[in-house]
Amino acid sequence: MSSNQSQARSAYEEQAQGGLFARFLSTVEWLGNLLPHPVTLFAILAVGIVFISGILGYFDIAVADPRPEGASGRSTDGVISVVSLMSAEGLQRIVTNLVTNFTGFAPLGTVLVALLGVSVAEHSGMLSAAMRGLVMNAPKKVVTFAIVFAGIVSNTASELGYVVLIPLAAMIFHSLGRHPLAGLAAAFAGVSAGYSANLLLGTVDPLLSGITEAAAQMIDPDYVVGPEVNWYFMFISTFVVAIMGAVVTDKIVEPRLGQFDESHAPAGLEKQQMDPPTRQEKKALAWAGVSFLVTCGILALTVVPEWGILRNPETGEVQNSPFLKGIVAFIFITFAIPGFVYGRIAGTMKNDKDIIDAMSKSMGSMGLYITLVFFAAQFVAFFKWTNLGTVLAVKGAALLQSVGLDGPSVFILFILMCGMVNLSLGSASAQWAVTAPIFVPMLMLLGYAPEVIQAAYRIGDSVTNVISPMMSYFGLILAMAARYRKDLGMGTLIAMMLPYTMVFIVGWGLLFFIWVFLLGMPVGPGAATYYG
């Protein structure tokens, strides 16, 4: 039997075993393949908004404004009407604001600035050495937890997790006499299914908060959503998700895989290796750690003491302070300084030219993102100008209230919906840019703060990454897995990762409800739970 026949048979057997759910995943994959490129999708949506606004504006579609009289942004007549862009005024507004829509799009600058700092730590080799040290020096009894945990932490520079940690985890499991695909699955679960959790703020935080802020301002024009608003919840989620991932790997995935059969792997597998950090790298990591602590100590002096110059100048508190508003600058600093210190000692960076080269390389890889942002910014702006998002939010909130879904249980459907959408629209920013203008205002009208809404979205957006063929790195993971099983098909990989999705969505969802609604804990510094 040929390799292709074996792969087809394997995929068929997986579908047969999975039954209805496997066929559902195949349908999602088929539908996802029908979608155009995300850039094209946003261009189509932006044009579609113009035509829809023209039609609804012609019929004078409007809703009563639920905000109290005198509230910021409330119209004088108490009515929210759809504004048509299919008019002379609409065309003028589009062409005169095309550039400012793009340059003023909140996630653009914040992500690029944060990435400049992360790029120094990445290109110096610091992040790679830190991950290798964390995983390869862990005791054998906790190696699974260490791999999942390292995967989650690597989300600060997600590409590094996919390219370095996942193949490294498979090699470590193989060297320990365990099934390498179980190690691959554990790392993949941490990097991708635990995408939003982390100990530190990363590039995804300003990216999502900027979109959330724009959506929240449809209801409250003065509402501000900082990058740090989910940090408390994502910090604790790192440990909970890592524990869940380790349990799923050890109790479900690895027993199902059974004993690794070397005959199923391609020739030359035994030559693959990944070295632990060298003595010089360990020395560089130690000094990078010292520089990180010193940097954090200096920053703490600006906000911890009552006389801290970055406290709120009016109230003297940390909430709404310049420190929190400028958190992106501190992400840049706390990655760039230790990254350069590491590079100097390890010999990978010598001067400012190397820093600039690292930053330039990272900026060079952002071309697709910048292109995507241009069209996404137009869509978000058009959606806001037309009032379509607000009208949909009011209608949707009224519908949920009419069927009794205005309590915390509404987040169950919201998380599930986000996970389902993620199967066919894998980009976190692309999905949130489309759904936030609808669901953030809708749930705000039900009394929930944008910070909590965003935290719930991040759960749904993360957990289905590992079973979505639309996820940008899915093909890469499939190729990595094929190193250990020649006839491995997509169905095998999805079946292997499905237990993580099922356990994570239940366990992480429970953590959300316990943290937010049972314990009443904020999801981040200064983050409210309820709105209004």
Coordinates of C-alpha atoms in Angstrom, one line a residue:
M1 CA 0.0 0.0 0.0
S2 CA 1.4 3.4 -1.0
S3 CA 2.0 6.3 1.5
N4 CA -0.9 8.3 0.1
Q5 CA -3.2 5.3 0.4
S6 CA -2.1 4.7 4.0
Q7 CA -2.7 8.4 4.8
A8 CA -6.1 8.3 3.2
R9 CA -7.0 5.2 5.1
S10 CA -5.8 6.6 8.3
A11 CA -7.8 9.8 7.8
Y12 CA -10.9 7.6 7.0
E13 CA -10.4 5.5 10.1
E14 CA -10.2 8.7 12.2
Q15 CA -13.4 10.0 10.7
A16 CA -15.1 6.7 11.2
Q17 CA -14.0 6.6 14.9
G18 CA -15.0 10.2 15.4
G19 CA -18.4 9.8 13.8
L20 CA -20.6 12.9 13.7
F21 CA -18.1 15.2 15.3
A22 CA -15.4 14.2 12.8
R23 CA -17.8 14.9 9.9
F24 CA -18.6 18.2 11.6
L25 CA -14.9 19.1 11.6
S26 CA -14.6 18.2 8.0
T27 CA -17.5 20.5 7.2
V28 CA -15.9 23.3 9.1
E29 CA -12.6 22.7 7.2
W30 CA -14.5 22.8 3.9
L31 CA -16.3 26.0 4.8
G32 CA -13.1 27.6 6.1
N33 CA -11.4 26.8 2.7
L34 CA -14.2 28.8 1.0
L35 CA -13.3 31.9 2.9
P36 CA -11.0 34.4 1.0
H37 CA -7.7 35.6 2.4
P38 CA -8.3 37.7 5.6
V39 CA -7.1 40.9 3.8
T40 CA -9.6 40.2 1.0
L41 CA -12.3 39.4 3.6
F42 CA -11.9 42.7 5.4
A43 CA -12.0 44.6 2.0
I44 CA -15.2 42.8 1.1
L45 CA -16.7 43.5 4.6
A46 CA -15.8 47.2 4.3
V47 CA -17.5 47.5 0.9
G48 CA -20.4 45.4 2.2
I49 CA -20.9 47.8 5.2
V50 CA -21.2 50.7 2.7
F51 CA -24.0 49.0 0.7
I52 CA -25.8 47.7 3.8
S53 CA -25.8 51.1 5.4
G54 CA -27.2 52.6 2.2
I55 CA -30.1 50.1 2.2
L56 CA -30.9 50.4 5.9
G57 CA -30.5 54.1 5.8
Y58 CA -33.0 54.4 3.0
F59 CA -35.6 52.6 5.1
D60 CA -34.8 54.8 8.2
I61 CA -33.8 51.9 10.4
A62 CA -33.4 53.1 14.0
V63 CA -33.6 52.0 17.6
A64 CA -34.2 53.8 20.9
D65 CA -30.9 54.8 22.6
P66 CA -30.7 52.8 25.9
R67 CA -28.2 55.2 27.4
P68 CA -29.5 57.6 30.0
E69 CA -30.3 61.2 29.0
G70 CA -27.2 63.4 29.2
A71 CA -24.8 60.4 28.8
S72 CA -21.8 61.0 26.6
G73 CA -22.5 60.2 22.9
R74 CA -26.2 60.1 23.3
S75 CA -28.2 61.8 20.6
T76 CA -30.5 64.6 21.6
D77 CA -33.6 62.9 20.2
G78 CA -32.8 59.6 22.0
V79 CA -32.7 57.6 18.8
I80 CA -29.8 55.7 17.1
S81 CA -30.3 55.7 13.3
V82 CA -28.3 53.9 10.7
V83 CA -26.1 56.4 8.8
S84 CA -25.8 55.8 5.1
L85 CA -22.3 55.9 3.5
M86 CA -23.9 55.6 0.1
S87 CA -24.2 59.4 -0.2
A88 CA -22.1 62.4 -1.2
E89 CA -21.3 63.0 2.5
G90 CA -20.5 59.3 3.0
L91 CA -18.1 59.2 0.1
Q92 CA -16.4 62.4 1.3
R93 CA -16.0 61.0 4.8
I94 CA -14.5 57.8 3.4
V95 CA -11.9 59.4 1.1
T96 CA -10.8 62.1 3.6
N97 CA -10.4 59.6 6.5
L98 CA -8.9 56.6 4.7
V99 CA -5.3 57.4 5.9
T100 CA -6.3 58.5 9.4
N101 CA -8.4 55.4 9.9
F102 CA -5.2 53.4 9.3
T103 CA -2.7 55.5 11.2
G104 CA -5.1 56.0 14.1
F105 CA -6.0 52.3 14.4
A106 CA -5.1 51.6 18.1
P107 CA -3.5 48.1 17.7
L108 CA -1.1 49.2 15.0
G109 CA 1.3 51.4 16.9
T110 CA 1.1 49.5 20.2
V111 CA 1.9 46.1 18.6
L112 CA 4.8 47.5 16.5
V113 CA 6.3 49.2 19.6
A114 CA 6.0 46.1 21.8
L115 CA 7.4 43.9 19.0
L116 CA 10.5 46.2 18.7
G117 CA 11.5 45.2 22.3
V118 CA 10.6 41.5 21.9
S119 CA 12.6 41.3 18.7
V120 CA 15.8 42.2 20.6
A121 CA 15.2 39.4 23.1
E122 CA 14.3 37.0 20.3
H123 CA 17.2 37.7 17.9
S124 CA 19.8 37.7 20.6
G125 CA 18.9 34.1 21.4
M126 CA 17.7 34.9 24.9
L127 CA 14.1 33.5 24.5
S128 CA 15.3 30.4 22.8
A129 CA 18.0 29.7 25.5
A130 CA 15.4 30.4 28.2
M131 CA 12.9 27.9 26.8
R132 CA 15.6 25.2 26.3
G133 CA 16.8 25.7 29.8
L134 CA 13.3 25.6 31.3
V135 CA 12.3 22.4 29.6
M136 CA 15.6 20.4 29.4
N137 CA 16.5 21.0 33.0
A138 CA 13.1 20.1 34.4
P139 CA 12.9 16.9 36.5
K140 CA 11.5 14.0 34.5
K141 CA 8.4 13.8 36.7
V142 CA 7.4 17.4 35.8
V143 CA 8.7 17.5 32.3
T144 CA 5.2 17.4 30.8
F145 CA 4.1 20.4 32.9
A146 CA 7.3 22.2 32.1
I147 CA 6.7 21.8 28.3
V148 CA 3.1 23.0 28.4
F149 CA 4.1 25.9 30.7
A150 CA 7.0 26.9 28.5
G151 CA 4.7 26.8 25.5
I152 CA 2.3 29.2 27.2
V153 CA 5.1 31.6 28.2
S154 CA 6.6 31.4 24.7
N155 CA 3.4 33.2 23.4
T156 CA 5.3 36.4 24.1
A157 CA 7.0 35.6 20.9
S158 CA 4.6 33.0 19.4
E159 CA 6.7 32.1 16.3
L160 CA 9.5 31.0 18.5
G161 CA 7.2 28.6 20.3
Y162 CA 6.1 27.0 17.1
V163 CA 9.5 26.8 15.5
V164 CA 11.7 25.9 18.5
L165 CA 9.7 24.5 21.4
I166 CA 7.3 22.1 19.6
P167 CA 10.0 20.1 17.8
L168 CA 12.2 20.3 20.9
A169 CA 9.4 18.8 23.1
A170 CA 9.0 15.9 20.6
M171 CA 12.8 15.2 20.8
I172 CA 12.8 15.4 24.6
F173 CA 10.0 12.9 24.9
H174 CA 11.8 10.6 22.4
S175 CA 15.0 10.8 24.4
L176 CA 13.1 9.8 27.5
G177 CA 11.6 6.8 25.8
R178 CA 8.2 8.3 25.6
H179 CA 6.1 8.9 22.5
P180 CA 7.4 11.9 20.7
L181 CA 4.0 12.9 19.4
A182 CA 2.8 13.2 23.0
G183 CA 5.6 15.8 23.6
L184 CA 4.7 17.6 20.4
A185 CA 1.0 17.6 21.4
A186 CA 1.8 19.0 24.9
A187 CA 3.9 21.8 23.5
F188 CA 1.3 22.6 20.7
A189 CA -1.4 22.7 23.4
G190 CA 0.6 25.2 25.4
V191 CA 1.7 27.4 22.6
S192 CA -1.6 27.4 20.7
A193 CA -4.5 26.3 22.9
G194 CA -3.1 28.4 25.8
Y195 CA -2.4 31.3 23.5
S196 CA -3.9 34.1 25.6
A197 CA -2.5 33.0 29.0
N198 CA 0.9 34.3 30.1
L199 CA 2.9 35.6 33.0
L200 CA 3.9 38.8 31.2
L201 CA 2.1 41.1 28.9
G202 CA 2.9 40.5 25.2
T203 CA 2.0 41.8 21.8
V204 CA -1.4 40.2 21.8
D205 CA -2.5 42.4 24.8
P206 CA -2.3 45.8 23.1
L207 CA -3.6 44.2 19.9
L208 CA -6.9 43.0 21.4
S209 CA -7.3 45.9 23.9
G210 CA -7.2 48.4 21.0
I211 CA -9.9 46.6 19.2
T212 CA -12.0 46.3 22.4
E213 CA -11.6 50.0 23.1
A214 CA -12.8 51.0 19.6
A215 CA -15.9 48.7 20.1
A216 CA -16.6 50.0 23.6
Q217 CA -16.5 53.6 22.4
M218 CA -19.6 52.8 20.3
I219 CA -21.5 52.9 23.6
D220 CA -19.2 55.1 25.6
P221 CA -17.0 57.4 23.5
D222 CA -14.7 58.1 26.5
Y223 CA -14.1 54.5 27.5
V224 CA -10.4 53.4 27.6
V225 CA -9.2 49.8 27.5
G226 CA -5.5 49.4 28.4
P227 CA -3.3 46.4 27.4
E228 CA -3.0 45.4 31.1
V229 CA -6.8 44.9 31.7
N230 CA -6.7 41.0 31.6
W231 CA -3.3 40.5 33.2
Y232 CA -4.5 39.1 36.6
F233 CA -6.8 36.5 35.0
M234 CA -4.2 35.5 32.3
F235 CA -1.5 35.2 34.9
I236 CA -3.4 32.7 37.0
S237 CA -4.7 31.0 33.8
T238 CA -1.0 30.2 32.9
F239 CA -0.7 27.8 35.8
V240 CA -4.3 26.3 35.5
V241 CA -3.9 25.7 31.7
A242 CA -0.4 24.2 32.2
I243 CA -1.8 21.7 34.8
M244 CA -4.7 20.8 32.6
G245 CA -2.4 20.3 29.6
A246 CA -0.1 18.1 31.5
V247 CA -2.9 15.9 32.8
V248 CA -4.5 15.6 29.4
T249 CA -1.1 14.6 27.9
D250 CA -0.2 12.0 30.6
K251 CA -3.7 10.6 31.2
I252 CA -5.4 10.7 27.8
V253 CA -3.1 11.5 24.8
E254 CA 0.0 9.5 25.6
P255 CA -1.9 6.3 26.7
R256 CA -4.0 6.5 23.5
L257 CA -0.8 6.8 21.3
G258 CA 0.7 3.8 23.0
Q259 CA 4.4 2.7 22.6
F260 CA 6.3 4.6 19.9
D261 CA 7.1 2.4 16.9
E262 CA 10.4 3.4 15.3
S263 CA 9.4 1.7 12.1
H264 CA 6.7 4.3 11.5
A265 CA 9.2 7.1 11.5
P266 CA 11.4 8.2 8.5
A267 CA 15.0 7.3 8.4
G268 CA 17.5 9.4 10.2
L269 CA 15.3 10.2 13.2
E270 CA 17.9 9.2 15.7
K271 CA 20.2 12.0 14.4
Q272 CA 17.8 14.8 15.5
Q273 CA 18.9 16.5 18.7
M274 CA 18.6 19.8 20.6
D275 CA 21.4 20.8 22.9
P276 CA 20.7 22.3 26.4
P277 CA 22.0 25.9 27.1
T278 CA 25.8 26.1 27.1
R279 CA 27.8 27.5 30.0
Q280 CA 28.1 30.8 28.2
E281 CA 24.4 30.9 27.5
K282 CA 23.6 30.2 31.1
K283 CA 25.9 33.0 32.2
A284 CA 24.2 35.3 29.7
L285 CA 20.8 34.3 31.0
A286 CA 21.8 35.0 34.6
W287 CA 23.0 38.5 33.7
A288 CA 19.9 39.1 31.6
G289 CA 17.8 38.1 34.6
V290 CA 19.7 40.5 36.8
S291 CA 19.2 43.3 34.3
F292 CA 15.5 42.4 34.1
L293 CA 15.1 42.7 37.9
V294 CA 17.1 46.0 38.0
T295 CA 14.8 47.4 35.2
C296 CA 11.7 46.3 37.0
G297 CA 13.0 47.8 40.3
I298 CA 13.6 51.1 38.6
L299 CA 10.1 51.1 37.1
A300 CA 8.6 50.1 40.4
L301 CA 10.0 53.3 42.0
T302 CA 7.9 55.3 39.6
V303 CA 4.6 53.7 40.7
V304 CA 4.8 51.8 44.0
P305 CA 5.7 54.7 46.4
E306 CA 3.1 57.3 47.0
W307 CA 5.4 59.9 45.5
G308 CA 5.8 57.8 42.3
I309 CA 6.0 60.1 39.3
L310 CA 3.9 57.8 37.1
R311 CA 0.9 57.5 39.5
N312 CA -2.3 59.3 38.6
P313 CA -1.4 63.0 39.1
E314 CA -5.0 63.8 40.2
T315 CA -5.9 60.9 42.5
G316 CA -2.4 59.6 43.4
E317 CA -3.6 56.1 42.6
V318 CA -2.2 53.5 40.2
Q319 CA -5.6 53.1 38.5
N320 CA -5.8 55.3 35.3
S321 CA -2.2 56.3 35.9
P322 CA 0.4 57.2 33.2
F323 CA 2.2 53.9 34.2
L324 CA -0.7 51.8 33.1
K325 CA -1.5 53.9 30.1
G326 CA 2.2 53.6 29.0
I327 CA 2.5 49.9 29.7
V328 CA 3.5 49.2 26.0
A329 CA 6.6 51.3 26.6
F330 CA 7.5 49.1 29.5
I331 CA 7.0 45.9 27.5
F332 CA 9.5 47.4 25.1
I333 CA 12.0 48.2 27.8
T334 CA 11.8 45.0 29.8
F335 CA 12.5 42.9 26.7
A336 CA 15.0 45.1 24.9
I337 CA 17.4 45.7 27.9
P338 CA 17.7 42.0 29.0
G339 CA 17.8 40.9 25.4
F340 CA 20.8 43.1 24.7
V341 CA 22.6 42.2 27.9
Y342 CA 22.1 38.5 27.0
G343 CA 23.4 39.2 23.5
R344 CA 26.5 41.0 24.7
I345 CA 27.5 38.2 27.1
A346 CA 26.6 35.4 24.7
G347 CA 28.3 37.1 21.8
T348 CA 25.3 37.3 19.6
M349 CA 25.1 41.1 19.8
K350 CA 28.0 43.5 20.0
N351 CA 26.6 47.0 19.4
D352 CA 23.7 49.2 18.5
K353 CA 23.8 48.0 14.9
D354 CA 22.9 44.5 16.0
I355 CA 19.9 45.9 17.9
I356 CA 18.8 47.8 14.9
D357 CA 19.2 44.7 12.7
A358 CA 17.1 42.7 15.1
M359 CA 14.3 45.3 15.1
S360 CA 14.5 45.7 11.3
K361 CA 14.1 41.9 10.7
S362 CA 11.0 41.8 12.9
M363 CA 9.5 44.9 11.2
G364 CA 10.2 43.3 7.9
S365 CA 8.1 40.3 8.8
M366 CA 5.1 42.5 9.7
G367 CA 4.2 43.4 6.1
L368 CA 1.2 41.1 6.0
Y369 CA 0.0 42.3 9.4
I370 CA 0.2 46.0 8.3
T371 CA -1.7 45.2 5.1
L372 CA -4.3 43.4 7.1
V373 CA -4.6 46.3 9.6
F374 CA -5.2 48.8 6.7
F375 CA -8.4 47.0 5.6
A376 CA -9.4 46.0 9.1
A377 CA -9.2 49.7 10.2
Q378 CA -11.5 50.8 7.3
F379 CA -14.0 48.1 8.3
V380 CA -14.0 49.1 11.9
A381 CA -14.3 52.8 11.1
F382 CA -17.2 52.2 8.6
F383 CA -19.0 50.0 11.1
K384 CA -18.7 52.7 13.7
W385 CA -19.8 55.6 11.4
T386 CA -22.9 53.8 10.2
N387 CA -24.1 52.9 13.8
L388 CA -24.7 49.4 12.5
G389 CA -22.8 47.9 15.5
T390 CA -24.8 49.9 18.0
V391 CA -28.1 49.0 16.4
L392 CA -27.2 45.4 16.3
A393 CA -26.0 45.5 19.9
V394 CA -29.3 47.1 21.1
K395 CA -31.4 44.5 19.2
G396 CA -29.2 41.7 20.3
A397 CA -29.3 42.7 24.0
A398 CA -33.0 43.0 23.9
L399 CA -33.3 39.5 22.4
L400 CA -31.0 38.0 25.0
Q401 CA -33.1 39.8 27.8
S402 CA -36.3 38.5 26.3
V403 CA -35.2 34.9 26.5
G404 CA -33.7 35.4 29.9
L405 CA -30.0 35.3 28.9
D406 CA -28.9 38.5 30.6
G407 CA -27.0 36.9 33.5
P408 CA -23.5 35.4 33.6
S409 CA -24.7 32.4 31.7
V410 CA -24.6 34.5 28.6
F411 CA -20.8 34.1 28.6
I412 CA -21.1 30.3 28.1
L413 CA -22.7 30.9 24.7
F414 CA -20.3 33.7 24.0
I415 CA -17.2 31.6 24.7
L416 CA -18.6 28.7 22.7
M417 CA -19.4 31.0 19.8
C418 CA -15.9 32.5 19.8
G419 CA -14.4 28.9 19.7
M420 CA -16.7 28.0 16.8
V421 CA -15.8 31.1 14.8
N422 CA -12.1 30.5 15.5
L423 CA -12.3 27.2 13.6
S424 CA -12.7 29.0 10.3
L425 CA -11.1 32.4 11.1
G426 CA -7.9 31.5 12.9
S427 CA -6.4 35.0 13.4
A428 CA -7.1 36.4 16.8
S429 CA -7.0 40.0 15.6
A430 CA -9.1 39.3 12.5
Q431 CA -11.8 37.5 14.4
W432 CA -12.0 40.1 17.2
A433 CA -12.0 43.0 14.7
V434 CA -15.1 41.4 13.1
T435 CA -17.0 40.3 16.3
A436 CA -16.0 42.9 18.9
P437 CA -18.0 45.7 17.3
I438 CA -21.1 43.5 17.7
F439 CA -20.6 41.7 21.0
V440 CA -18.7 44.3 23.1
P441 CA -21.6 46.9 22.8
M442 CA -24.2 44.1 23.1
L443 CA -22.8 42.7 26.4
M444 CA -22.1 46.2 27.7
L445 CA -25.8 47.0 27.3
L446 CA -26.4 43.9 29.4
G447 CA -24.2 45.4 32.1
Y448 CA -20.8 43.8 31.6
A449 CA -17.5 45.7 31.3
P450 CA -15.4 45.4 28.1
E451 CA -12.5 44.1 30.1
V452 CA -14.5 41.0 31.2
I453 CA -15.9 40.5 27.7
Q454 CA -12.4 40.5 26.2
A455 CA -11.2 38.0 28.8
A456 CA -14.0 35.6 27.9
Y457 CA -13.3 36.1 24.2
R458 CA -9.6 35.1 24.7
I459 CA -10.7 31.8 26.1
G460 CA -12.8 30.9 23.1
D461 CA -10.3 32.2 20.7
S462 CA -7.5 30.1 22.2
V463 CA -8.9 26.6 22.9
T464 CA -9.9 25.6 19.4
N465 CA -6.6 26.7 17.7
V466 CA -5.2 23.2 18.0
I467 CA -8.1 21.6 16.0
S468 CA -8.5 24.2 13.4
P469 CA -6.9 23.6 10.0
M470 CA -7.3 27.3 9.4
M471 CA -4.7 28.1 12.1
S472 CA -1.7 29.5 10.3
Y473 CA 0.8 27.1 11.8
F474 CA -1.4 23.9 11.5
G475 CA 0.4 22.8 8.3
L476 CA 3.8 23.3 10.0
I477 CA 2.7 21.2 13.0
L478 CA 1.4 18.5 10.6
A479 CA 4.9 18.4 8.9
M480 CA 6.6 18.2 12.3
A481 CA 4.4 15.3 13.4
A482 CA 5.1 13.5 10.1
R483 CA 8.8 13.1 11.2
Y484 CA 7.6 10.5 13.7
R485 CA 4.8 8.9 11.7
K486 CA 5.1 8.8 8.0
D487 CA 1.4 8.2 7.2
L488 CA 0.0 10.7 9.7
G489 CA -2.9 12.6 8.3
M490 CA -4.9 15.7 9.4
G491 CA -7.6 13.5 11.0
T492 CA -4.9 11.9 13.3
L493 CA -3.6 15.3 14.4
I494 CA -7.1 16.7 15.1
A495 CA -8.1 13.6 17.0
M496 CA -4.9 13.8 19.1
M497 CA -5.5 17.5 20.0
L498 CA -9.2 17.4 20.5
P499 CA -9.0 16.3 24.2
Y500 CA -7.1 19.5 25.0
T501 CA -9.8 21.6 23.4
M502 CA -12.6 19.8 25.3
V503 CA -10.8 20.0 28.7
F504 CA -9.5 23.5 28.2
I505 CA -12.9 25.0 27.2
V506 CA -14.6 23.4 30.3
G507 CA -11.7 24.0 32.8
W508 CA -10.8 27.5 31.6
G509 CA -14.4 28.5 31.4
L510 CA -15.0 27.3 35.0
L511 CA -12.0 29.3 36.1
F512 CA -13.4 32.4 34.4
F513 CA -16.8 32.0 36.2
I514 CA -15.2 31.3 39.6
W515 CA -12.7 34.1 39.3
V516 CA -15.1 36.8 38.0
F517 CA -18.5 35.9 39.3
L518 CA -17.9 33.7 42.4
L519 CA -14.8 35.3 43.9
G520 CA -15.6 38.7 42.4
M521 CA -11.9 39.2 41.4
P522 CA -11.0 41.8 38.7
V523 CA -9.5 40.4 35.5
G524 CA -6.8 43.0 35.5
P525 CA -5.4 46.1 37.2
G526 CA -8.3 48.7 37.4
A527 CA -10.6 46.4 35.4
A528 CA -14.3 46.6 36.1
T529 CA -16.6 43.6 36.0
Y530 CA -19.8 45.5 35.4
Y531 CA -20.6 48.4 33.2
G532 CA -23.0 51.2 34.0

